[in-house]
């Protein structure tokens, strides 16, 4: 059974249909990269998975279960999300950002949460910054804390919404490196990113979304070398 399945998903804001009959499936350990122009519906697509946005038509299944029928807290325990602008709590340390969900959602004791936070901050290479506040961290460190926070919940699926777009160019590599390690460890990932080096070397599938529709989807090398659609060729050509 697929880990994630979109079945004719549609979503409108007012008169504007932002997702039109989007269908695709992701197996466990797949790494899917989504690309597309600004406003094409990439963030909306990701946000529908953990119901930060509710869909209007179709259905989304996580491990066979309709996400619409799931308790939101349970759903968000299974699906971690990393945001372009980090979304860290400014008044909490790096460690405090990671422990919050562990104590509040998973119900761990402070001590268990601290230990688990330590472990995940180490895993993404920011253990030395555990007591720092977000304002004291570089963009790359902030994003790695964001990833640690999501991972510490032990999700089945990780969503990344342009995780490196807000970073200075010299900091992009450290975040992509963490994502690459995660993929190597078998994490199932759905990532919106225009880092095509990452897509080519890590993604199992590349999806080109335009005007809320999947124009083309397949192995990255095929979309780059032999796309079925001129639009895919044009768009990918602009990125590389
Ligand atoms: P992308 O991430 O590909 O840039 P989005 O999913 O953010 O695209 O947005 C797709 C379209 O939906 C855009 O036209 C955007 O203006 C619109 N949109 C996104 N979120 C909202 C919202 N909360 N209310 C109204 N329109 C929205
Ligand atoms: Mg977006």
PDB file of N, CA and C in Angstrom, residues 60-102:
ATOM      1  N   UNK A  60      -7.320  12.411   0.433  1.00  0.00           N
ATOM      2  CA  UNK A  60      -5.896  12.166   0.683  1.00  0.00           C
ATOM      3  C   UNK A  60      -5.804  11.056   1.724  1.00  0.00           C
ATOM      4  N   UNK A  61      -5.026  10.040   1.386  1.00  0.00           N
ATOM      5  CA  UNK A  61      -4.877   8.909   2.296  1.00  0.00           C
ATOM      6  C   UNK A  61      -3.433   8.812   2.775  1.00  0.00           C
ATOM      7  N   UNK A  62      -3.284   8.636   4.078  1.00  0.00           N
ATOM      8  CA  UNK A  62      -1.971   8.404   4.669  1.00  0.00           C
ATOM      9  C   UNK A  62      -1.972   6.978   5.190  1.00  0.00           C
ATOM     10  N   UNK A  63      -1.130   6.154   4.612  1.00  0.00           N
ATOM     11  CA  UNK A  63      -1.089   4.751   5.017  1.00  0.00           C
ATOM     12  C   UNK A  63      -2.494   4.131   4.961  1.00  0.00           C
ATOM     13  N   UNK A  64      -3.260   4.511   3.944  1.00  0.00           N
ATOM     14  CA  UNK A  64      -4.590   3.934   3.744  1.00  0.00           C
ATOM     15  C   UNK A  64      -5.716   4.620   4.498  1.00  0.00           C
ATOM     16  N   UNK A  65      -5.342   5.541   5.369  1.00  0.00           N
ATOM     17  CA  UNK A  65      -6.369   6.197   6.178  1.00  0.00           C
ATOM     18  C   UNK A  65      -6.672   7.587   5.634  1.00  0.00           C
ATOM     19  N   UNK A  66      -7.954   7.888   5.474  1.00  0.00           N
ATOM     20  CA  UNK A  66      -8.386   9.193   4.970  1.00  0.00           C
ATOM     21  C   UNK A  66      -7.970  10.270   5.987  1.00  0.00           C
ATOM     22  N   UNK A  67      -7.113  11.192   5.575  1.00  0.00           N
ATOM     23  CA  UNK A  67      -6.613  12.171   6.553  1.00  0.00           C
ATOM     24  C   UNK A  67      -7.751  13.034   7.105  1.00  0.00           C
ATOM     25  N   UNK A  68      -8.796  13.174   6.306  1.00  0.00           N
ATOM     26  CA  UNK A  68      -9.922  13.985   6.744  1.00  0.00           C
ATOM     27  C   UNK A  68     -10.615  13.366   7.957  1.00  0.00           C
ATOM     28  N   UNK A  69     -10.507  12.057   8.084  1.00  0.00           N
ATOM     29  CA  UNK A  69     -11.164  11.364   9.203  1.00  0.00           C
ATOM     30  C   UNK A  69     -10.237  11.241  10.414  1.00  0.00           C
ATOM     31  N   UNK A  70      -8.987  11.685  10.257  1.00  0.00           N
ATOM     32  CA  UNK A  70      -8.023  11.518  11.355  1.00  0.00           C
ATOM     33  C   UNK A  70      -8.059  12.712  12.295  1.00  0.00           C
ATOM     34  N   UNK A  71      -7.768  12.441  13.551  1.00  0.00           N
ATOM     35  CA  UNK A  71      -7.573  13.512  14.514  1.00  0.00           C
ATOM     36  C   UNK A  71      -6.352  14.338  14.073  1.00  0.00           C
ATOM     37  N   UNK A  72      -6.471  15.669  14.107  1.00  0.00           N
ATOM     38  CA  UNK A  72      -5.380  16.511  13.596  1.00  0.00           C
ATOM     39  C   UNK A  72      -4.070  16.298  14.352  1.00  0.00           C
ATOM     40  N   UNK A  73      -4.156  16.086  15.642  1.00  0.00           N
ATOM     41  CA  UNK A  73      -2.921  15.861  16.400  1.00  0.00           C
ATOM     42  C   UNK A  73      -2.250  14.552  16.017  1.00  0.00           C
ATOM     43  N   UNK A  74      -3.063  13.553  15.786  1.00  0.00           N
ATOM     44  CA  UNK A  74      -2.514  12.255  15.372  1.00  0.00           C
ATOM     45  C   UNK A  74      -1.879  12.414  13.996  1.00  0.00           C
ATOM     46  N   UNK A  75      -2.601  13.088  13.101  1.00  0.00           N
ATOM     47  CA  UNK A  75      -2.094  13.311  11.750  1.00  0.00           C
ATOM     48  C   UNK A  75      -0.747  14.029  11.792  1.00  0.00           C
ATOM     49  N   UNK A  76      -0.662  15.078  12.577  1.00  0.00           N
ATOM     50  CA  UNK A  76       0.565  15.887  12.599  1.00  0.00           C
ATOM     51  C   UNK A  76       1.709  15.199  13.327  1.00  0.00           C
ATOM     52  N   UNK A  77       1.380  14.175  14.103  1.00  0.00           N
ATOM     53  CA  UNK A  77       2.435  13.358  14.691  1.00  0.00           C
ATOM     54  C   UNK A  77       3.079  12.484  13.601  1.00  0.00           C
ATOM     55  N   UNK A  78       2.258  12.103  12.629  1.00  0.00           N
ATOM     56  CA  UNK A  78       2.749  11.224  11.561  1.00  0.00           C
ATOM     57  C   UNK A  78       3.409  11.991  10.425  1.00  0.00           C
ATOM     58  N   UNK A  79       3.096  13.282  10.325  1.00  0.00           N
ATOM     59  CA  UNK A  79       3.574  14.079   9.192  1.00  0.00           C
ATOM     60  C   UNK A  79       4.309  15.308   9.718  1.00  0.00           C
ATOM     61  N   UNK A  80       5.622  15.346   9.535  1.00  0.00           N
ATOM     62  CA  UNK A  80       6.414  16.495   9.971  1.00  0.00           C
ATOM     63  C   UNK A  80       6.482  17.526   8.862  1.00  0.00           C
ATOM     64  N   UNK A  81       6.583  18.806   9.233  1.00  0.00           N
ATOM     65  CA  UNK A  81       6.661  19.825   8.193  1.00  0.00           C
ATOM     66  C   UNK A  81       7.754  20.836   8.509  1.00  0.00           C
ATOM     67  N   UNK A  82       8.461  21.214   7.433  1.00  0.00           N
ATOM     68  CA  UNK A  82       9.540  22.200   7.533  1.00  0.00           C
ATOM     69  C   UNK A  82       9.187  23.343   6.593  1.00  0.00           C
ATOM     70  N   UNK A  83       9.258  24.571   7.101  1.00  0.00           N
ATOM     71  CA  UNK A  83       8.772  25.742   6.377  1.00  0.00           C
ATOM     72  C   UNK A  83       9.919  26.604   5.853  1.00  0.00           C
ATOM     73  N   UNK A  84       9.615  27.336   4.800  1.00  0.00           N
ATOM     74  CA  UNK A  84      10.606  28.239   4.209  1.00  0.00           C
ATOM     75  C   UNK A  84      11.161  29.227   5.250  1.00  0.00           C
ATOM     76  N   UNK A  85      10.244  29.793   6.044  1.00  0.00           N
ATOM     77  CA  UNK A  85      10.679  30.819   7.000  1.00  0.00           C
ATOM     78  C   UNK A  85      10.859  30.251   8.408  1.00  0.00           C
ATOM     79  N   UNK A  86      11.127  28.982   8.505  1.00  0.00           N
ATOM     80  CA  UNK A  86      11.518  28.254   9.723  1.00  0.00           C
ATOM     81  C   UNK A  86      10.381  28.061  10.725  1.00  0.00           C
ATOM     82  N   UNK A  87       9.570  29.130  10.965  1.00  0.00           N
ATOM     83  CA  UNK A  87       8.476  29.043  11.950  1.00  0.00           C
ATOM     84  C   UNK A  87       8.946  28.599  13.333  1.00  0.00           C
ATOM     85  N   UNK A  88      10.131  29.055  13.745  1.00  0.00           N
ATOM     86  CA  UNK A  88      10.579  28.717  15.100  1.00  0.00           C
ATOM     87  C   UNK A  88       9.924  29.667  16.101  1.00  0.00           C
ATOM     88  N   UNK A  89       9.781  29.189  17.336  1.00  0.00           N
ATOM     89  CA  UNK A  89       9.270  30.049  18.399  1.00  0.00           C
ATOM     90  C   UNK A  89      10.433  30.912  18.882  1.00  0.00           C
ATOM     91  N   UNK A  90      10.299  32.234  18.710  1.00  0.00           N
ATOM     92  CA  UNK A  90      11.410  33.154  18.966  1.00  0.00           C
ATOM     93  C   UNK A  90      11.823  33.180  20.433  1.00  0.00           C
ATOM     94  N   UNK A  91      10.866  32.924  21.321  1.00  0.00           N
ATOM     95  CA  UNK A  91      11.142  33.038  22.755  1.00  0.00           C
ATOM     96  C   UNK A  91      11.565  31.708  23.366  1.00  0.00           C
ATOM     97  N   UNK A  92      11.795  30.704  22.526  1.00  0.00           N
ATOM     98  CA  UNK A  92      12.283  29.430  23.042  1.00  0.00           C
ATOM     99  C   UNK A  92      13.642  29.120  22.429  1.00  0.00           C
ATOM    100  N   UNK A  93      14.490  28.468  23.209  1.00  0.00           N
ATOM    101  CA  UNK A  93      15.804  28.069  22.704  1.00  0.00           C
ATOM    102  C   UNK A  93      15.631  27.010  21.618  1.00  0.00           C
ATOM    103  N   UNK A  94      16.740  26.677  20.974  1.00  0.00           N
ATOM    104  CA  UNK A  94      16.705  25.596  19.979  1.00  0.00           C
ATOM    105  C   UNK A  94      16.148  24.334  20.628  1.00  0.00           C
ATOM    106  N   UNK A  95      16.673  24.017  21.800  1.00  0.00           N
ATOM    107  CA  UNK A  95      16.193  22.834  22.512  1.00  0.00           C
ATOM    108  C   UNK A  95      14.701  22.969  22.832  1.00  0.00           C
ATOM    109  N   UNK A  96      14.309  24.169  23.298  1.00  0.00           N
ATOM    110  CA  UNK A  96      12.911  24.409  23.665  1.00  0.00           C
ATOM    111  C   UNK A  96      11.981  24.276  22.478  1.00  0.00           C
ATOM    112  N   UNK A  97      12.468  24.636  21.298  1.00  0.00           N
ATOM    113  CA  UNK A  97      11.654  24.462  20.097  1.00  0.00           C
ATOM    114  C   UNK A  97      11.393  22.988  19.820  1.00  0.00           C
ATOM    115  N   UNK A  98      12.386  22.168  20.102  1.00  0.00           N
ATOM    116  CA  UNK A  98      12.232  20.735  19.823  1.00  0.00           C
ATOM    117  C   UNK A  98      11.402  20.051  20.911  1.00  0.00           C
ATOM    118  N   UNK A  99      11.579  20.481  22.164  1.00  0.00           N
ATOM    119  CA  UNK A  99      10.889  19.772  23.260  1.00  0.00           C
ATOM    120  C   UNK A  99       9.389  20.070  23.312  1.00  0.00           C
ATOM    121  N   UNK A 100       8.968  21.215  22.801  1.00  0.00           N
ATOM    122  CA  UNK A 100       7.566  21.629  22.960  1.00  0.00           C
ATOM    123  C   UNK A 100       6.571  20.559  22.509  1.00  0.00           C
ATOM    124  N   UNK A 101       6.726  20.086  21.271  1.00  0.00           N
ATOM    125  CA  UNK A 101       5.798  19.069  20.768  1.00  0.00           C
ATOM    126  C   UNK A 101       5.933  17.751  21.525  1.00  0.00           C
ATOM    127  N   UNK A 102       7.148  17.490  21.997  1.00  0.00           N
ATOM    128  CA  UNK A 102       7.393  16.214  22.691  1.00  0.00           C
ATOM    129  C   UNK A 102       6.651  16.167  24.018  1.00  0.00           C
TER     130      UNK A 102
END
